[in-house]
Coordinates of C-alpha atoms in Angstrom, one line a residue:
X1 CA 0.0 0.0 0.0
X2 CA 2.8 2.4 0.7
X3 CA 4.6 1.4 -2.4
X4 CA 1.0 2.6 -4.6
X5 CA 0.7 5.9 -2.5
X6 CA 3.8 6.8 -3.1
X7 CA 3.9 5.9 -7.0
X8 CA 0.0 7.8 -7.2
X9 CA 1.4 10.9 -5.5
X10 CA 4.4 11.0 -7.7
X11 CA 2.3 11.1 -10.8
X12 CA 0.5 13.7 -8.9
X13 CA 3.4 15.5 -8.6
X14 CA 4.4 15.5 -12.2
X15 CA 0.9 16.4 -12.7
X16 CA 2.0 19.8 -11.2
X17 CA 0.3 23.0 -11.0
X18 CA -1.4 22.1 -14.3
X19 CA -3.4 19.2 -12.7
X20 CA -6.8 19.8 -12.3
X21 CA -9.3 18.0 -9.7
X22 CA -9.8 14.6 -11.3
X23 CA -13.8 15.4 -11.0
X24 CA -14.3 19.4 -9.9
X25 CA -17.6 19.8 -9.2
X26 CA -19.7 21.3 -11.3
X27 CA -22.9 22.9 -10.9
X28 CA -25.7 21.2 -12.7
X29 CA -27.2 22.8 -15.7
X30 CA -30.6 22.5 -18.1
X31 CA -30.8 19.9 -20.4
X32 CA -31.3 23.0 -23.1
X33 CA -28.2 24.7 -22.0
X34 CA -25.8 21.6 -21.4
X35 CA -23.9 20.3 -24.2
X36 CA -24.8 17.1 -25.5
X37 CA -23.1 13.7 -24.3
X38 CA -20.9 13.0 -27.1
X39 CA -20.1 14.8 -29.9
X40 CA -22.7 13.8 -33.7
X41 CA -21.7 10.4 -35.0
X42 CA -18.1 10.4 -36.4
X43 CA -16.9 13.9 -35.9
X44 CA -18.8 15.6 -37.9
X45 CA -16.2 18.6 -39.6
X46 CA -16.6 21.7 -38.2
X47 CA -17.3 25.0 -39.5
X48 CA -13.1 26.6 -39.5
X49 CA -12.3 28.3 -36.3
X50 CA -12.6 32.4 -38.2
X51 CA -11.0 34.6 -34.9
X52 CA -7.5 35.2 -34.3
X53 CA -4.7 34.8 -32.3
X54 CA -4.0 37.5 -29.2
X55 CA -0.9 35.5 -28.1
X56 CA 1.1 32.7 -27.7
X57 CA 3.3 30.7 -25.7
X58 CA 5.2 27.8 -25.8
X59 CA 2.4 25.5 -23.8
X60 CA -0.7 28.3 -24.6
X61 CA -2.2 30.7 -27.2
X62 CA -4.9 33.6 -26.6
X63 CA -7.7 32.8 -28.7
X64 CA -10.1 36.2 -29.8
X65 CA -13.4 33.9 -31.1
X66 CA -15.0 35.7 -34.1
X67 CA -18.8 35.6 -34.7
X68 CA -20.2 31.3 -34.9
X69 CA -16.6 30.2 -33.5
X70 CA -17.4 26.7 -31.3
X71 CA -15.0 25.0 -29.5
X72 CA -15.2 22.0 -31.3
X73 CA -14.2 24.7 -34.1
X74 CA -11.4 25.8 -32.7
X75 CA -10.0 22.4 -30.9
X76 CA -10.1 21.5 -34.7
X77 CA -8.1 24.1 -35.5
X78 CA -5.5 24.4 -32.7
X79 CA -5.4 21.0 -31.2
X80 CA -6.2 19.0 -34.6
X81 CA -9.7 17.1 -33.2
X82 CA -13.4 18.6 -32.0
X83 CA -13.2 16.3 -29.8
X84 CA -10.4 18.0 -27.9
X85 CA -12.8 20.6 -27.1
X86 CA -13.1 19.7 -23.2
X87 CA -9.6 20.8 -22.7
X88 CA -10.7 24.4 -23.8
X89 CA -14.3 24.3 -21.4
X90 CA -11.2 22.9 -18.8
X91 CA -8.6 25.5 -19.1
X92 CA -11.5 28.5 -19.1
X93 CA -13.4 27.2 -16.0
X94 CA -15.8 25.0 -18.1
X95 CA -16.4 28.0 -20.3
X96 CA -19.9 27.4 -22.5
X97 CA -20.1 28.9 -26.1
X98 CA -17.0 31.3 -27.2
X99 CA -17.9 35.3 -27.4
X100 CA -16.9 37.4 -29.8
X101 CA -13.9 39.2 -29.3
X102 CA -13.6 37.7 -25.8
X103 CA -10.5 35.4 -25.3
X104 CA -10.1 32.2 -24.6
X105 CA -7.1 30.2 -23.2
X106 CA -5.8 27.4 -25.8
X107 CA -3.7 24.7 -24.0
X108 CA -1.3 23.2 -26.6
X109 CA 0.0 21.0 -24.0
X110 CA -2.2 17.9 -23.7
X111 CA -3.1 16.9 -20.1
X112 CA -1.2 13.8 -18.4
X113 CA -3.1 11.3 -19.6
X114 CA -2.9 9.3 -16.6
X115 CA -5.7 11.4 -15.1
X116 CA -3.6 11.8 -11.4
X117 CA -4.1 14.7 -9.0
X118 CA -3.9 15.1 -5.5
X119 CA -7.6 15.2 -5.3
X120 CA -7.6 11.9 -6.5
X121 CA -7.1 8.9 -9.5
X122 CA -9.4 9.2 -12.4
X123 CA -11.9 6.7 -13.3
X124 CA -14.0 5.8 -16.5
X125 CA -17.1 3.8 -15.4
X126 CA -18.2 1.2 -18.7
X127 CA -22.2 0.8 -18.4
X128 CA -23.3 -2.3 -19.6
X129 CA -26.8 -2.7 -21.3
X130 CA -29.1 -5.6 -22.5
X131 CA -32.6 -5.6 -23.6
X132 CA -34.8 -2.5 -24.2
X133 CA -38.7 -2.2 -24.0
X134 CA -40.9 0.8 -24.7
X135 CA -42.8 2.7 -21.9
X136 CA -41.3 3.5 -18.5
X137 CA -40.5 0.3 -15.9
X138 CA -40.6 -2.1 -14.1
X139 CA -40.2 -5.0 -17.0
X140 CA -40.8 -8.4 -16.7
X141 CA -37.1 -9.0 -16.3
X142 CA -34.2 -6.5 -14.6
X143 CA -32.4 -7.4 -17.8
X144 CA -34.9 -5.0 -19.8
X145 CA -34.3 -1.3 -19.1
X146 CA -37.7 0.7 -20.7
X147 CA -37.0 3.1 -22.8
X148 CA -38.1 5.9 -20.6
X149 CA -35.5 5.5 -17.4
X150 CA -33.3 4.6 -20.5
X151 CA -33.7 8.3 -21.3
X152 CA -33.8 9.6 -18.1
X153 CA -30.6 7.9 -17.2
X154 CA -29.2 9.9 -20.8
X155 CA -30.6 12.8 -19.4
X156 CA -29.0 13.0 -16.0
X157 CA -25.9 11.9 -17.5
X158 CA -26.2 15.1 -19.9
X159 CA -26.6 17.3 -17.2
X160 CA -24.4 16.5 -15.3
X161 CA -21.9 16.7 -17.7
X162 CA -20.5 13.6 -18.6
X163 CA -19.0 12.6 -22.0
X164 CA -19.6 9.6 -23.1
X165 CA -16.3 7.7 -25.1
X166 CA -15.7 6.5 -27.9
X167 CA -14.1 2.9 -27.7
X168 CA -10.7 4.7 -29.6
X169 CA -10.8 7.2 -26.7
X170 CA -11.4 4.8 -23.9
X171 CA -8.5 2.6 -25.5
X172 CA -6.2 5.2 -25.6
X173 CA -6.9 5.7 -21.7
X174 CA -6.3 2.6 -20.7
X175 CA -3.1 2.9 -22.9
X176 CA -1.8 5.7 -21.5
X177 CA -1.7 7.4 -24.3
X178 CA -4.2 10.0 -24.8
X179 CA -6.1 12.2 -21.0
X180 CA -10.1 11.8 -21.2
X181 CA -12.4 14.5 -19.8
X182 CA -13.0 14.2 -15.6
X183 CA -16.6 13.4 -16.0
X184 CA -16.4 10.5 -18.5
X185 CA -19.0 7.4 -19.5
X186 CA -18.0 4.6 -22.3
X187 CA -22.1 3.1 -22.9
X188 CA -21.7 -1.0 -24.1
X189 CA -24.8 -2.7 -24.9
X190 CA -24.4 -6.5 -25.0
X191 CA -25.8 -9.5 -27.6
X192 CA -27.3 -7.7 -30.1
X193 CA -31.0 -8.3 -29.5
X194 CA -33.5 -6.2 -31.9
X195 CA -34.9 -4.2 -28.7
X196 CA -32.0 -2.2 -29.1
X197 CA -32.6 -1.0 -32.5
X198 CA -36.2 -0.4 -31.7
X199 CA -36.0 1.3 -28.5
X200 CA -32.3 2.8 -27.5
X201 CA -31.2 3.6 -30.7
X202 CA -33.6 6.4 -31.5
X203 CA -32.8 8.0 -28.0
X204 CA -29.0 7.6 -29.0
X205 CA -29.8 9.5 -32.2
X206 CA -32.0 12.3 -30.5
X207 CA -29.5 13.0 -27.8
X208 CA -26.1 12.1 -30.0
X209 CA -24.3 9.5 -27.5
X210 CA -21.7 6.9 -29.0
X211 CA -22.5 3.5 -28.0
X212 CA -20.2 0.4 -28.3
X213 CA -22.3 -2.7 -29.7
X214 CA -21.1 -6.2 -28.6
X215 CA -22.8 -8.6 -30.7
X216 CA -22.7 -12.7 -31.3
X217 CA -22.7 -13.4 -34.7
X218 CA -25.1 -16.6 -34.3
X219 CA -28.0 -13.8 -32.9
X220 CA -27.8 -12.2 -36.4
X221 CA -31.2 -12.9 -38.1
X222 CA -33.0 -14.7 -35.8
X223 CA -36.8 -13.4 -35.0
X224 CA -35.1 -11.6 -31.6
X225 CA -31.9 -10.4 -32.9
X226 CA -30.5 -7.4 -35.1
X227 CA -30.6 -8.2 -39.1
X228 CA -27.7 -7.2 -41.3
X229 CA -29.6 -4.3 -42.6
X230 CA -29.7 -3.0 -38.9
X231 CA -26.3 -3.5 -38.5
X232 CA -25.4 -1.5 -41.3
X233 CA -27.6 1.3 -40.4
X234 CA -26.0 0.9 -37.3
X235 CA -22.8 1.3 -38.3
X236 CA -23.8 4.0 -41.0
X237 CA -24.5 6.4 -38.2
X238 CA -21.3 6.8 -37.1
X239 CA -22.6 6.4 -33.0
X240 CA -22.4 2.8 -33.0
X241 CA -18.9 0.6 -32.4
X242 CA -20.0 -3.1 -33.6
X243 CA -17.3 -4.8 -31.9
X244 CA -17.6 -8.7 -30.6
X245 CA -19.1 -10.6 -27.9
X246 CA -18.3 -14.3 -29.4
X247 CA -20.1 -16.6 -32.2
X248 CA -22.6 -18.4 -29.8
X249 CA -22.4 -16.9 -26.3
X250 CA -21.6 -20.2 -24.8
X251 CA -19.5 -19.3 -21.5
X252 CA -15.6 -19.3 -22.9
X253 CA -14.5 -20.6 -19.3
X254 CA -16.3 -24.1 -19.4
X255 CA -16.4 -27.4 -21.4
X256 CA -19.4 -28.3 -22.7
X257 CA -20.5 -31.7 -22.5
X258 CA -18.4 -34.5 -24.4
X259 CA -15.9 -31.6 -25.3
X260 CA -12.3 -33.0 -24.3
X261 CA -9.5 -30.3 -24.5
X262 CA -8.2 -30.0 -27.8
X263 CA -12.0 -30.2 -29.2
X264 CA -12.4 -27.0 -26.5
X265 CA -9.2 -24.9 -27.7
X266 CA -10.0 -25.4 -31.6
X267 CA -13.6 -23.8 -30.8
X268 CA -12.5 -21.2 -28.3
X269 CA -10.4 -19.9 -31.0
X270 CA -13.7 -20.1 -33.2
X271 CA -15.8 -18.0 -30.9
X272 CA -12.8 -15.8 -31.1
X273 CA -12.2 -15.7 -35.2
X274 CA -15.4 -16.2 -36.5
X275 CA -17.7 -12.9 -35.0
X276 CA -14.8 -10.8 -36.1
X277 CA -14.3 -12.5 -39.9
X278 CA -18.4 -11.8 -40.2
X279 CA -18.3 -8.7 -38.8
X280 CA -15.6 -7.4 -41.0
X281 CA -17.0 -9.4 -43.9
X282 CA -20.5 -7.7 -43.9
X283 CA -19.5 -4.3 -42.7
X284 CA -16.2 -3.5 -43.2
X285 CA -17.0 -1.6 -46.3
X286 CA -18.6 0.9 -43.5
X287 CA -15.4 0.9 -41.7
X288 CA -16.0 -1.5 -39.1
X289 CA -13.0 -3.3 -37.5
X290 CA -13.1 -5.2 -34.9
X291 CA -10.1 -4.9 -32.2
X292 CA -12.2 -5.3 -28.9
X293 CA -14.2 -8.6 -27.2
X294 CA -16.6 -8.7 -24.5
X295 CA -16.8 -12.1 -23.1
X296 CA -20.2 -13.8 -22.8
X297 CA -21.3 -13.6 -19.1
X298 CA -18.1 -11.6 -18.1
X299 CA -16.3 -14.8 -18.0
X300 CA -12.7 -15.3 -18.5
X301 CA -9.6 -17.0 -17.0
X302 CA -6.1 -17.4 -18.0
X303 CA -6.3 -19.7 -21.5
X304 CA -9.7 -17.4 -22.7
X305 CA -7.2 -14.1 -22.4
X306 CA -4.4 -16.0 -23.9
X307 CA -6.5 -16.6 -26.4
X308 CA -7.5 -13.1 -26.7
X309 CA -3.9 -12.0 -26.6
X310 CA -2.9 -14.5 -29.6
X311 CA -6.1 -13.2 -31.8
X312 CA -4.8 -9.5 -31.5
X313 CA -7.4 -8.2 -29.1
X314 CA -6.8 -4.6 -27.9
X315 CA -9.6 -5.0 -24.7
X316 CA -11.5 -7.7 -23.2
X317 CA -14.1 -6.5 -21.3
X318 CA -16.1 -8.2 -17.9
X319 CA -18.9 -7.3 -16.3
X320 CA -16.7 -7.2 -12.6
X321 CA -18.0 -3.5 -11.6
X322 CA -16.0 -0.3 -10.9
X323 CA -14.5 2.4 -12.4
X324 CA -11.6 2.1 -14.6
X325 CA -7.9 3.8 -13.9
X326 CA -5.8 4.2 -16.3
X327 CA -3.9 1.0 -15.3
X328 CA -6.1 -1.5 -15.4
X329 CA -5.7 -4.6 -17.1
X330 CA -6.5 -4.2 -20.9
X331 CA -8.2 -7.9 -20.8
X332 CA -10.1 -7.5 -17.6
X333 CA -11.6 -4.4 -18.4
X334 CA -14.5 -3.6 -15.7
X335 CA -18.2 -3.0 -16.6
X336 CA -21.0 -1.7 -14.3
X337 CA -24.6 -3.8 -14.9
X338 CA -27.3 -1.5 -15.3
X339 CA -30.3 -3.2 -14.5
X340 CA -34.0 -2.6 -15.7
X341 CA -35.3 -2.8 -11.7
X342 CA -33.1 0.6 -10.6
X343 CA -33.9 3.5 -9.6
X344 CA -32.2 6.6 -11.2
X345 CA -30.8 7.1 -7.5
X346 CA -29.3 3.7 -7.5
X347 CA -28.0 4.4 -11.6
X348 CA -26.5 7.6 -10.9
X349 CA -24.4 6.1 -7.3
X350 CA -23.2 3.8 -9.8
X351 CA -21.4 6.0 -12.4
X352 CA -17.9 6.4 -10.4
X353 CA -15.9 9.2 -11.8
X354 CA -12.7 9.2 -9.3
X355 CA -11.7 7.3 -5.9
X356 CA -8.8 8.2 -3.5
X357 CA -5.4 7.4 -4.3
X358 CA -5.6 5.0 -1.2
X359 CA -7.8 3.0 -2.6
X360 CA -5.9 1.1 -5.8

């Protein structure tokens, strides 16, 4: 434990003056005024930042906004994606929509990306999603979230200023590559049953949030499951990841009966190979590729992630809850259940932004 403090408050204190609390606290706004969850489908281009530059530094510029300048405008511009706009809102106290003529402060140093302060260790929570009905719960099942707490989970979400991730930004997290925003959200929605298309989707569109899609292939077509034409309009829109979650969603951990050991290797490296060949097959012409694996039931042990490693997986992901640091095990990647029987009180204490840097 001593060892971990004293590693945490090192990073803390490379982190420096620049580090910001991991998640400041920030006063709720209107669903009218806040911005929306994640930016429209791929980033969409952006209208070229027209102000000018006031001055410069080595690590900073003073930016005068002209009339229609946005943020994701000028990110674009300045720190070469929209999606880099959060560090502006950051470095101008969570500044909304630029003014004419009034500056703004341009960091052209990217954060750490290790998301370390002394307020705490940054953490990404990954909700994970099933079935969807219409109309507001109970269901008949905790495994079917209605539509409408589906929305108002979106909603508070949007207010409270989360961002939901992409599964590129939540990658390069993990990696240590690339700093998220404090508040941030990756959304997964498991198996690829139609209810999604029918109920979450349309609320995805309507409120713009990117959504990572873990489907088995052997679901594809039948009466209760996405078709192919879903998939691409899926995929067409630019919110949706289709990424894997095995061929037949047997549990990857067990034999099955009359299966002796070589039989089980040859077809785990099936429900590996297979979803991914399809997937790429049908919609790779809309730029699908498929790098990440959610395992069927959360299950995994050592020869399923050896497995994984050998098929060139980037993340495997569980359903073992809890926020993710940046260090966390790129194969044992934790996801939060979010159940259809919840209250939005017991949703929201769910969505874990940051935890001390006592507790690993």
């Amino acid at each position: 434990m001593r060892l971990w403090l004293g590693v945490m408050l090192a990073l803390a204190g490379l982190a420096g003056c620049t580090s910001t609390p991991v998640a400041p606290v920030l006063p709720p706004v209107s669903a009218e005024a806040a911005p929306r969850l994640g930016p429209a489908g791929l980033p969409a281009p952006q209208p070229e930042a027209q102000g000018r530059v006031g001055g410069a530094g080595k690590d900073w510029l003073v930016y005068l906004p002209a009339a229609g300048d946005t943020l994701e405008g000028i990110a674009q511009r300045y720190l070469g994606s929209p999606l880099k706009a959060w560090q502006i809102a950051q470095a101008n106290a969570e500044a909304g929509a630029p003014e004419a003529g009034r500056a703004l402060r341009v960091p052209l140093t990217p954060p750490p990306p290790w998301g370390v302060s002394r307020e705490g260790l940054q953490t990404v929570t990954v909700l994970c999603y099933h079935r969807f009905a219409a109309g507001k719960g109970p269901t008949r099942s905790k495994m079917i979230l209605a539509a409408d707490d589906f929305e108002a989970q979106l909603m508070w979400l949007q207010r409270e200023r989360y961002r939901a991730l992409r599964t590129g930004e939540f990658q390069a997290f993990i990696e240590g590559r690339e700093a998220v925003p404090p508040r941030s959200v990756m959304l997964t929605v498991d198996d690829g049953f139609a209810t999604f298309f029918e109920h979450a989707f349309p609320l995805l569109k309507k409120y713009q949030v990117p959504v990572t899609l873990f489907i088995f292939t052997d679901v594809i077509g039948l009466p209760s499951g996405l078709s192919w034409q879903q998939l691409r309009e899926l995929a067409r829109s630019g919110l949706v990841d289709i990424q894997a979650h095995s061929r037949t969603h047997r549990n990857l951990t067990e034999l099955q009966a009359r299966e002796n050991d070589v039989q089980y290797r040859r077809n785990l490296q099936q429900e590996l190979r297979h979803p991914r060949a399809e997937l790429e097959k049908q919609l790779g012409m809309l730029g699908v590729k498929v790098q990440h694996f959610a395992y069927p039931y959360g299950a995994s042990n050592d020869k399923v992630i050896d497995a994984l490693n050998q098929e060139g997986y980037a993340l495997g992901f569980t359903v073992r809850a809890g926020g993710n640091a940046f260090y966390e095990q790129p194969q044992l990647i934790r996801r939060t259940m979010i159940y259809g029987d919840q209250t939005l009180d017991e949703f929201t204490a769910r969505v874990q932004a940051s935890r001390p840097l006592s507790q690993p």
